[in-house]
Short mmCIF file of C-alpha atoms and ligand atoms in Angstrom, two decimals:
data_model
loop_
_atom_site.label_atom_id
_atom_site.label_comp_id
_atom_site.label_asym_id
_atom_site.label_seq_id
_atom_site.Cartn_x
_atom_site.Cartn_y
_atom_site.Cartn_z
CA UNK A 102 -64.70 1.24 -1.79
CA UNK A 103 -65.56 0.56 1.82
CA UNK A 104 -67.80 2.75 3.91
CA UNK A 105 -66.31 5.56 6.02
CA UNK A 106 -67.58 6.03 9.55
CA UNK A 107 -67.42 9.14 11.71
CA UNK A 108 -67.65 8.64 15.49
CA UNK A 109 -69.60 10.67 18.04
CA UNK A 110 -68.10 9.75 21.40
CA UNK A 111 -70.12 10.78 24.46
CA UNK A 112 -67.84 11.85 27.31
CA UNK A 113 -69.30 10.40 30.49
CA UNK A 114 -68.25 7.73 32.96
CA UNK A 115 -64.66 6.68 33.51
CA UNK A 116 -62.92 5.80 30.27
CA UNK A 117 -64.38 7.41 27.16
CA UNK A 118 -61.00 7.07 25.47
CA UNK A 119 -60.91 3.29 25.87
CA UNK A 120 -64.50 3.10 24.62
CA UNK A 121 -63.57 5.33 21.71
CA UNK A 122 -60.53 3.27 20.71
CA UNK A 123 -62.72 0.20 20.84
CA UNK A 124 -65.23 1.86 18.54
CA UNK A 125 -62.43 2.42 16.03
CA UNK A 126 -61.43 -1.26 16.32
CA UNK A 127 -65.07 -2.24 15.89
CA UNK A 128 -65.36 -0.13 12.74
CA UNK A 129 -62.27 -1.81 11.31
CA UNK A 130 -63.50 -5.24 12.38
CA UNK A 131 -66.69 -4.51 10.40
CA UNK A 132 -64.55 -3.84 7.34
CA UNK A 133 -65.21 -0.07 7.24
CA UNK A 134 -62.84 2.92 7.50
CA UNK A 135 -62.56 5.27 10.44
CA UNK A 136 -63.14 8.86 9.36
CA UNK A 137 -62.85 11.03 12.50
CA UNK A 138 -64.31 11.78 15.90
CA UNK A 139 -66.34 14.37 17.71
CA UNK A 140 -66.13 14.10 21.52
CA UNK A 141 -69.26 15.31 23.22
CA UNK A 142 -69.67 15.98 26.93
CA UNK A 143 -73.24 15.09 27.81
CA UNK A 144 -74.67 17.10 30.69
CA UNK A 145 -78.22 16.33 29.88
CA UNK A 146 -79.46 13.92 27.27
CA UNK A 147 -81.60 15.66 24.69
CA UNK A 148 -84.53 13.25 24.32
CA UNK A 149 -85.00 14.23 20.69
CA UNK A 150 -81.44 14.06 19.35
CA UNK A 151 -79.33 12.90 22.33
CA UNK A 152 -76.75 15.68 21.78
CA UNK A 153 -77.74 19.33 22.19
CA UNK A 154 -78.67 21.69 19.39
CA UNK A 155 -75.37 23.57 19.44
CA UNK A 156 -73.30 20.41 19.08
CA UNK A 157 -75.60 19.19 16.38
CA UNK A 158 -74.96 22.34 14.37
CA UNK A 159 -71.21 21.95 14.85
CA UNK A 160 -71.42 18.36 13.68
CA UNK A 161 -73.46 19.32 10.63
CA UNK A 162 -70.74 21.81 9.67
CA UNK A 163 -67.93 19.32 10.17
CA UNK A 164 -69.61 16.71 8.06
CA UNK A 165 -70.42 19.12 5.26
CA UNK A 166 -69.47 17.49 1.96
CA UNK A 167 -68.22 14.29 3.61
CA UNK A 168 -69.67 10.98 2.51
CA UNK A 169 -69.67 9.32 5.92
CA UNK A 170 -71.94 7.24 8.09
CA UNK A 171 -72.20 8.48 11.68
CA UNK A 172 -71.61 6.06 14.53
CA UNK A 173 -73.03 7.16 17.84
CA UNK A 174 -70.94 5.20 20.34
CA UNK A 175 -73.78 4.49 22.74
CA UNK A 176 -77.35 3.37 22.46
CA UNK A 177 -79.90 5.55 20.68
CA UNK A 178 -83.66 5.32 20.88
CA UNK A 179 -85.48 4.77 17.58
CA UNK A 180 -86.69 8.37 17.45
CA UNK A 181 -83.27 9.80 18.30
CA UNK A 182 -81.82 7.83 15.41
CA UNK A 183 -84.47 9.13 13.04
CA UNK A 184 -84.13 12.74 14.22
CA UNK A 185 -80.34 12.71 14.03
CA UNK A 186 -80.49 11.29 10.55
CA UNK A 187 -82.83 14.05 9.44
CA UNK A 188 -80.86 16.83 11.17
CA UNK A 189 -77.65 15.69 9.48
CA UNK A 190 -79.01 15.76 5.97
CA UNK A 191 -80.55 12.31 5.71
CA UNK A 192 -77.35 10.63 6.73
CA UNK A 193 -77.08 7.02 7.85
CA UNK A 194 -76.85 6.89 11.66
CA UNK A 195 -75.84 3.76 13.50
CA UNK A 196 -75.28 3.15 17.18
CA UNK A 197 -72.94 0.82 19.04
CA UNK A 198 -75.41 -2.06 19.18
CA UNK A 199 -76.13 -1.90 15.46
CA UNK A 200 -72.41 -1.95 14.72
CA UNK A 201 -71.71 -4.91 17.00
CA UNK A 202 -74.69 -6.78 15.55
CA UNK A 203 -73.26 -6.09 12.14
CA UNK A 204 -69.94 -7.68 13.07
CA UNK A 205 -71.77 -10.62 14.62
CA UNK A 206 -73.70 -11.07 11.37
CA UNK A 207 -70.40 -11.10 9.53
CA UNK A 208 -68.89 -13.73 11.83
CA UNK A 209 -71.77 -16.07 12.54
CA UNK A 210 -70.91 -19.45 11.12
CA UNK A 211 -73.03 -22.09 12.86
CA UNK A 212 -76.70 -22.32 12.05
CA UNK A 213 -77.55 -21.49 15.64
CA UNK A 214 -75.26 -18.45 15.61
CA UNK A 215 -76.85 -17.21 12.39
CA UNK A 216 -80.35 -17.60 13.78
CA UNK A 217 -79.38 -15.80 16.99
CA UNK A 218 -77.84 -12.87 15.15
CA UNK A 219 -80.71 -12.47 12.73
CA UNK A 220 -83.19 -12.60 15.59
CA UNK A 221 -81.25 -10.02 17.60
CA UNK A 222 -81.00 -7.77 14.55
CA UNK A 223 -84.70 -7.96 13.79
CA UNK A 224 -85.69 -7.42 17.40
CA UNK A 225 -83.42 -4.42 17.62
CA UNK A 226 -84.50 -2.96 14.32
CA UNK A 227 -88.21 -3.68 14.59
CA UNK A 228 -89.09 -0.70 16.81
CA UNK A 229 -86.90 1.41 14.54
CA UNK A 230 -89.11 0.77 11.56
CA UNK A 231 -91.71 3.40 12.44
CA UNK A 232 -90.12 5.90 10.09
CA UNK A 233 -91.59 6.64 6.72
CA UNK A 234 -90.18 6.31 3.24
CA UNK A 235 -86.49 7.06 2.86
CA UNK A 236 -85.63 7.15 6.56
CA UNK A 237 -86.77 3.57 6.85
CA UNK A 238 -84.19 2.05 4.58
CA UNK A 239 -81.42 4.14 6.07
CA UNK A 240 -82.25 2.99 9.57
CA UNK A 241 -82.16 -0.62 8.54
CA UNK A 242 -78.89 -2.52 8.71
CA UNK A 243 -75.56 -1.35 9.98
CA UNK A 244 -72.54 -0.95 7.79
CA UNK A 245 -73.11 -1.96 4.20
CA UNK A 246 -76.05 -4.21 3.63
CA UNK A 247 -75.22 -7.22 5.73
CA UNK A 248 -77.58 -9.03 8.02
CA UNK A 249 -81.27 -8.73 7.35
CA UNK A 250 -80.38 -6.38 4.48
CA UNK A 251 -82.13 -3.23 3.39
CA UNK A 252 -84.55 -4.73 0.96
CA UNK A 253 -85.83 -7.24 3.47
CA UNK A 254 -86.26 -4.50 6.06
CA UNK A 255 -88.46 -2.57 3.71
CA UNK A 256 -91.05 -5.28 3.72
CA UNK A 257 -93.84 -4.63 6.12
CA UNK A 258 -93.76 -5.06 9.87
CA UNK A 259 -96.12 -7.99 9.80
CA UNK A 260 -93.65 -9.91 7.72
CA UNK A 261 -90.91 -9.16 10.26
CA UNK A 262 -93.06 -10.25 13.16
CA UNK A 263 -93.72 -13.54 11.41
CA UNK A 264 -90.00 -13.97 10.72
CA UNK A 265 -89.21 -13.34 14.40
CA UNK A 266 -91.64 -16.09 15.39
CA UNK A 267 -90.14 -18.53 12.89
CA UNK A 268 -86.62 -17.77 14.08
CA UNK A 269 -87.63 -18.24 17.71
CA UNK A 270 -89.14 -21.62 16.96
CA UNK A 271 -86.11 -22.78 14.99
CA UNK A 272 -83.77 -21.58 17.71
CA UNK A 273 -85.63 -23.66 20.27
CA UNK A 274 -84.96 -26.75 18.18
CA UNK A 275 -81.25 -26.06 17.71
CA UNK A 276 -80.95 -25.27 21.41
CA UNK A 277 -82.40 -28.63 22.32
CA UNK A 278 -80.06 -30.41 19.94
CA UNK A 279 -77.08 -28.58 21.38
CA UNK A 280 -78.09 -29.36 24.93
CA UNK A 281 -78.32 -33.06 24.13
CA UNK A 282 -74.89 -32.92 22.50
CA UNK A 283 -73.41 -31.20 25.56
CA UNK A 284 -74.93 -33.77 27.88
CA UNK A 285 -73.44 -36.58 25.82
CA UNK A 286 -70.05 -34.91 25.86
CA UNK A 287 -70.20 -34.40 29.60
CA UNK A 288 -70.73 -38.09 30.09
CA UNK A 289 -67.80 -38.98 27.88
CA UNK A 290 -65.25 -36.52 29.13
CA UNK A 291 -63.94 -35.74 32.52
CA UNK A 292 -64.03 -32.01 33.07
CA UNK A 293 -65.01 -28.93 31.11
CA UNK A 294 -62.98 -25.74 31.14
CA UNK A 295 -64.30 -22.55 29.56
CA UNK A 296 -62.14 -19.81 28.08
CA UNK A 297 -63.80 -16.50 28.81
CA UNK A 298 -62.68 -12.92 28.75
CA UNK A 299 -62.44 -9.73 26.83
CA UNK A 300 -62.42 -9.85 23.07
CA UNK A 301 -59.02 -10.09 21.34
CA UNK A 302 -57.14 -11.21 24.47
CA UNK A 303 -55.96 -14.46 22.88
CA UNK A 304 -58.56 -17.03 23.97
CA UNK A 305 -58.58 -18.84 20.64
CA UNK A 306 -54.77 -18.73 20.46
CA UNK A 307 -54.69 -20.37 23.88
CA UNK A 308 -57.20 -23.01 22.78
CA UNK A 309 -54.95 -23.81 19.83
CA UNK A 310 -51.82 -23.90 21.99
CA UNK A 311 -53.34 -26.24 24.59
CA UNK A 312 -55.19 -28.57 22.25
CA UNK A 313 -53.05 -28.47 19.13
CA UNK A 314 -56.00 -27.20 17.10
CA UNK A 315 -56.25 -24.66 14.38
CA UNK A 316 -59.29 -22.49 15.13
CA UNK A 317 -59.50 -18.98 13.74
CA UNK A 318 -57.20 -16.44 15.40
CA UNK A 319 -57.42 -12.87 14.28
CA UNK A 320 -56.42 -9.41 15.43
CA UNK A 321 -60.02 -8.28 15.35
CA UNK A 322 -62.90 -7.86 17.77
CA UNK A 323 -65.31 -10.78 18.01
CA UNK A 324 -63.26 -13.10 15.81
CA UNK A 325 -64.92 -15.96 17.65
CA UNK A 326 -68.68 -16.08 17.85
CA UNK A 327 -69.75 -19.68 18.12
CA UNK A 328 -68.48 -21.68 21.07
CA UNK A 329 -65.87 -24.22 19.95
CA UNK A 330 -64.94 -27.22 22.05
CA UNK A 331 -61.72 -29.26 21.80
CA UNK A 332 -60.34 -32.00 24.00
CA UNK A 333 -56.88 -31.97 25.54
CA UNK A 334 -54.96 -33.87 28.16
CA UNK A 335 -53.25 -33.11 31.43
CA UNK A 336 -51.42 -35.92 33.20
CA UNK A 337 -53.11 -38.40 30.94
CA UNK A 338 -56.66 -37.19 31.65
CA UNK A 339 -58.98 -35.71 29.08
CA UNK A 340 -60.42 -32.24 29.55
CA UNK A 341 -62.76 -30.37 27.30
CA UNK A 342 -61.78 -26.78 26.54
CA UNK A 343 -64.51 -24.45 25.29
CA UNK A 344 -63.76 -21.18 23.50
CA UNK A 345 -66.47 -18.51 23.74
CA UNK A 346 -67.46 -15.15 22.33
CA UNK A 347 -65.39 -12.33 23.82
CA UNK A 348 -66.85 -9.68 26.09
CA UNK A 349 -66.73 -5.95 25.57
CA UNK A 350 -67.40 -2.94 27.74
CA UNK A 351 -70.99 -1.77 27.50
CA UNK A 352 -71.92 -4.87 25.53
CA UNK A 353 -75.56 -4.10 24.90
CA UNK A 354 -77.90 -6.10 27.06
CA UNK A 355 -79.90 -7.25 24.06
CA UNK A 356 -76.76 -8.95 22.75
CA UNK A 357 -76.04 -10.77 25.96
CA UNK A 358 -79.63 -11.91 25.85
CA UNK A 359 -79.32 -13.10 22.27
CA UNK A 360 -76.32 -15.27 23.14
CA UNK A 361 -77.46 -16.18 26.59
CA UNK A 362 -78.31 -19.79 25.87
CA UNK A 363 -75.09 -20.51 23.95
CA UNK A 364 -73.02 -18.80 26.61
CA UNK A 365 -74.90 -20.58 29.31
CA UNK A 366 -74.06 -24.00 27.95
CA UNK A 367 -70.44 -22.97 27.41
CA UNK A 368 -70.31 -21.60 30.93
CA UNK A 369 -71.77 -24.75 32.35
CA UNK A 370 -68.19 -25.68 33.19
CA UNK A 371 -66.07 -26.84 36.09
CA UNK A 372 -63.51 -24.08 35.77
CA UNK A 373 -63.33 -20.81 33.85
CA UNK A 374 -60.04 -19.42 32.62
CA UNK A 375 -60.48 -15.67 32.55
CA UNK A 376 -58.08 -14.54 29.86
CA UNK A 377 -56.68 -10.99 29.98
CA UNK A 378 -54.33 -9.14 27.66
CA UNK A 379 -51.30 -8.29 29.80
CA UNK A 380 -50.23 -5.66 27.26
CA UNK A 381 -53.63 -3.90 27.28
CA UNK A 382 -55.91 -2.24 29.84
CA UNK A 383 -56.27 -5.54 31.69
CA UNK A 384 -57.92 -4.09 34.77
CA UNK A 385 -60.84 -2.77 32.71
CA UNK A 386 -60.96 -6.08 30.82
CA UNK A 387 -61.10 -8.04 34.05
CA UNK A 388 -63.74 -5.80 35.60
CA UNK A 389 -65.94 -6.03 32.50
CA UNK A 390 -65.57 -9.79 32.32
CA UNK A 391 -66.41 -10.30 35.98
CA UNK A 392 -69.48 -8.10 35.82
CA UNK A 393 -70.70 -9.80 32.64
CA UNK A 394 -70.26 -13.17 34.34
CA UNK A 395 -72.28 -11.85 37.27
CA UNK A 396 -74.99 -10.78 34.89
CA UNK A 397 -75.05 -14.34 33.56
CA UNK A 398 -75.27 -15.67 37.16
CA UNK A 399 -72.06 -17.58 36.62
CA UNK A 400 -70.56 -19.02 39.76
CA UNK A 401 -68.07 -21.76 38.85
CA UNK A 402 -64.46 -21.53 40.09
CA UNK A 403 -62.21 -19.29 38.03
CA UNK A 404 -58.56 -18.72 37.34
CA UNK A 405 -57.22 -15.43 35.98
CA UNK A 406 -54.76 -15.90 33.12
CA UNK A 407 -52.55 -13.01 31.99
CA UNK A 408 -51.82 -13.70 28.35
CA UNK A 409 -49.44 -11.90 25.95
CA UNK A 410 -46.84 -11.61 28.73
CA UNK A 411 -44.23 -11.63 25.97
CA UNK A 412 -45.41 -8.07 25.21
CA UNK A 413 -45.31 -6.91 28.85
CA UNK A 414 -42.29 -8.60 30.40
CA UNK A 415 -41.83 -6.06 33.20
CA UNK A 416 -45.41 -5.57 34.30
CA UNK A 417 -46.31 -6.77 37.81
CA UNK A 418 -49.64 -8.60 38.09
CA UNK A 419 -51.72 -9.83 41.03
CA UNK A 420 -49.91 -12.83 42.48
CA UNK A 421 -52.70 -15.37 42.11
CA UNK A 422 -52.95 -15.10 38.34
CA UNK A 423 -51.05 -17.32 35.92
CA UNK A 424 -48.75 -15.52 33.51
CA UNK A 425 -48.46 -16.99 30.06
CA UNK A 426 -47.86 -16.29 26.42
CA UNK A 427 -50.10 -18.41 24.23
CA UNK A 428 -47.97 -17.30 21.31
CA UNK A 429 -44.54 -18.36 22.60
CA UNK A 430 -45.83 -21.14 24.84
CA UNK A 431 -44.27 -19.61 27.97
CA UNK A 432 -46.08 -20.53 31.19
CA UNK A 433 -48.33 -23.18 29.61
CA UNK A 434 -46.83 -25.92 31.77
CA UNK A 435 -47.62 -23.96 34.89
CA UNK A 436 -51.10 -23.20 33.61
CA UNK A 437 -51.80 -26.91 33.12
CA UNK A 438 -50.53 -27.66 36.62
CA UNK A 439 -52.79 -24.94 38.06
CA UNK A 440 -55.81 -26.25 36.14
CA UNK A 441 -55.11 -29.75 37.43
CA UNK A 442 -54.74 -28.59 41.00
CA UNK A 443 -57.91 -26.45 40.80
CA UNK A 444 -59.81 -29.55 39.73
CA UNK A 445 -57.98 -31.84 42.09
CA UNK A 446 -60.96 -32.64 44.25
CA UNK A 447 -62.39 -34.17 41.10
CA UNK A 448 -59.83 -36.96 41.33
CA UNK A 449 -59.08 -39.58 43.91
CA UNK A 450 -55.97 -41.63 44.55
CA UNK A 451 -56.95 -45.23 45.10
CA UNK A 452 -55.44 -48.67 45.27
CA UNK A 453 -57.13 -51.46 43.32
CA UNK A 454 -56.71 -55.14 43.56
CA UNK A 455 -57.36 -56.84 40.25
CA UNK A 456 -57.46 -60.65 40.24
CA UNK A 457 -55.80 -61.98 37.09
CA UNK A 458 -59.08 -63.49 35.91
CA UNK A 459 -60.61 -59.97 35.93
CA UNK A 460 -57.78 -58.31 34.03
CA UNK A 461 -59.78 -58.08 30.82
CA UNK A 462 -62.66 -56.29 32.55
CA UNK A 463 -60.25 -53.90 34.23
CA UNK A 464 -58.45 -53.38 30.94
CA UNK A 465 -61.65 -52.07 29.40
CA UNK A 466 -61.44 -49.14 31.83
CA UNK A 467 -58.03 -48.15 30.51
CA UNK A 468 -58.07 -44.47 29.60
CA UNK A 469 -60.30 -43.63 32.55
CA UNK A 470 -57.54 -43.81 35.14
CA UNK A 471 -53.87 -43.09 35.41
CA UNK A 472 -51.64 -45.74 36.79
CA UNK A 473 -49.00 -44.68 39.32
CA UNK A 474 -47.63 -48.05 40.34
CA UNK A 475 -48.43 -51.69 39.70
CA UNK A 476 -47.28 -54.59 41.84
CA UNK A 477 -47.89 -58.10 40.52
CA UNK A 478 -48.72 -60.58 43.26
CA UNK A 479 -49.63 -64.22 43.17
CA UNK A 480 -53.40 -63.82 42.81
CA UNK A 481 -53.56 -60.60 40.92
CA UNK A 482 -52.16 -57.07 40.54
CA UNK A 483 -52.21 -54.27 43.07
CA UNK A 484 -52.57 -51.03 41.18
CA UNK A 485 -52.18 -47.55 42.64
CA UNK A 486 -54.04 -45.14 40.41
CA UNK A 487 -55.65 -41.73 40.11
CA UNK A 488 -59.32 -41.94 39.16
CA UNK A 489 -61.74 -39.15 38.32
CA UNK A 490 -64.49 -38.98 40.92
CA UNK A 491 -67.12 -39.25 38.19
CA UNK A 492 -65.93 -42.76 37.33
CA UNK A 493 -65.60 -44.08 40.86
CA UNK A 494 -68.63 -46.30 40.44
CA UNK A 495 -67.12 -48.13 37.48
CA UNK A 496 -64.09 -48.98 39.59
CA UNK A 497 -65.99 -50.04 42.69
CA UNK A 498 -65.60 -53.80 42.06
CA UNK A 499 -61.81 -53.45 42.08
CA UNK A 500 -61.36 -51.43 45.25
CA UNK A 501 -58.84 -53.06 47.57
CA UNK A 502 -60.62 -54.48 50.57
N1 GTP B 289 -47.82 -11.15 21.30
C1 GTP B 289 -48.80 -12.00 21.54
N2 GTP B 289 -49.90 -11.98 20.76
C2 GTP B 289 -50.89 -12.86 21.04
C3 GTP B 289 -50.80 -13.79 22.10
N3 GTP B 289 -51.95 -14.51 22.12
C4 GTP B 289 -52.73 -14.04 21.10
N4 GTP B 289 -52.09 -13.04 20.45
C5 GTP B 289 -52.63 -12.28 19.30
O1 GTP B 289 -53.78 -11.57 19.71
C6 GTP B 289 -54.74 -11.48 18.65
C7 GTP B 289 -56.08 -12.02 19.11
O2 GTP B 289 -55.97 -13.41 19.33
P1 GTP B 289 -57.25 -14.37 19.38
O3 GTP B 289 -56.77 -15.69 19.88
O4 GTP B 289 -58.01 -14.32 18.11
O5 GTP B 289 -58.11 -13.63 20.51
P2 GTP B 289 -59.56 -13.99 21.08
O6 GTP B 289 -59.55 -13.70 22.54
O7 GTP B 289 -59.94 -15.36 20.66
O8 GTP B 289 -60.42 -12.90 20.33
P3 GTP B 289 -62.01 -12.88 19.96
O9 GTP B 289 -62.38 -14.24 19.46
O10 GTP B 289 -62.07 -11.84 18.92
O11 GTP B 289 -62.72 -12.50 21.22
C8 GTP B 289 -54.14 -12.28 17.49
O12 GTP B 289 -53.53 -11.36 16.61
C9 GTP B 289 -53.10 -13.18 18.15
O13 GTP B 289 -52.04 -13.53 17.30
C10 GTP B 289 -49.60 -13.79 22.90
O14 GTP B 289 -49.42 -14.56 23.86
N5 GTP B 289 -48.66 -12.87 22.57
MG1 MG B 290 -61.46 -16.01 19.52
#
């Protein structure tokens, strides 16, 4: 039987309901069951238990006899977590970060992703290990016993510190390897395009539709964790499309930090497609994505893509965004044309003159240019072509005088 989770939703800021619905989706994405909600207006944060004494009593009553874990949909300090657990009859208390880390632990597939998640979990849990005896094991881990696991967390703090150091060292190595790989790729391929945006908006579906791949698509939050790159062509030129982890409102800073280096290399792109769900609260999604990108000091050109337009055929969107459905394929032609025109300055139209004796040398550059017209003259061929700026040096010997 899977774990049942009861939500405490603080009411503050603009859209507690959106945050709450996301918490429910997060619970389901973690493989647990949603058990109910208590909304709590927070006038003043109680440093000991976050919510006030009165609300705490009400909550204790509501949970009487229920076998549920309590999710506090915000960030708790270590002592608040411990106090809440005690006040609610030694119940397991998790906060939003713990839950998201738990899902990440479930999804991490690459060795780098696994290292990053374990490191983030340990760093987050480490200060929460002050508690004694029973409280300690309950504070460890999120839903179930994934991630570092309860037994491992019970080992002493020195052991955890050592593990953190080992993980950091190993991550450095994998980071270096990845950076070398990216550099190699950049040399081979023309332009890199990153798919970024809110979680569950259809980024992976779009990657599949554009590149004819078969990466995991799922109606779940954070289905994608590790960046995935696939090549595809527009007008005969190769582009590299990179799928990334989705963003979420109030994504804890420690998580952004944990994935900073992976995101950074994925975002080291020439163009970002910011994917939104046209059938969802796309304004919030867009705002969150833009502010997360700011936080990552991202400044490459971007193009807003409204996906799932098949579900919102009558909605009116800002005019500069591209409307598509990755599922039905509608609008993909226009999207490709927009991508090409955004990256246009990366290409140059040139005329080459290739003497017949140099044809073989020119032929070895096939694939790096697109021919528009060829005229065969007495001495050689005159070729009008489009060439990516990055290759202009290779073509220099053939430029028409
Ligand atoms: N109706 C409709 N559904 C879509 C479309 N694109 C994606 N979906 C669905 O939306 C859900 C999420 O799709 P994904 O491609 O996994 O989304 P994602 O942005 O990669 O999500 P994360 O990796 O979790 O951040 C899946 O159930 C898809 O089938 C679309 O154009 N129309
Ligand atoms: Mg995905």
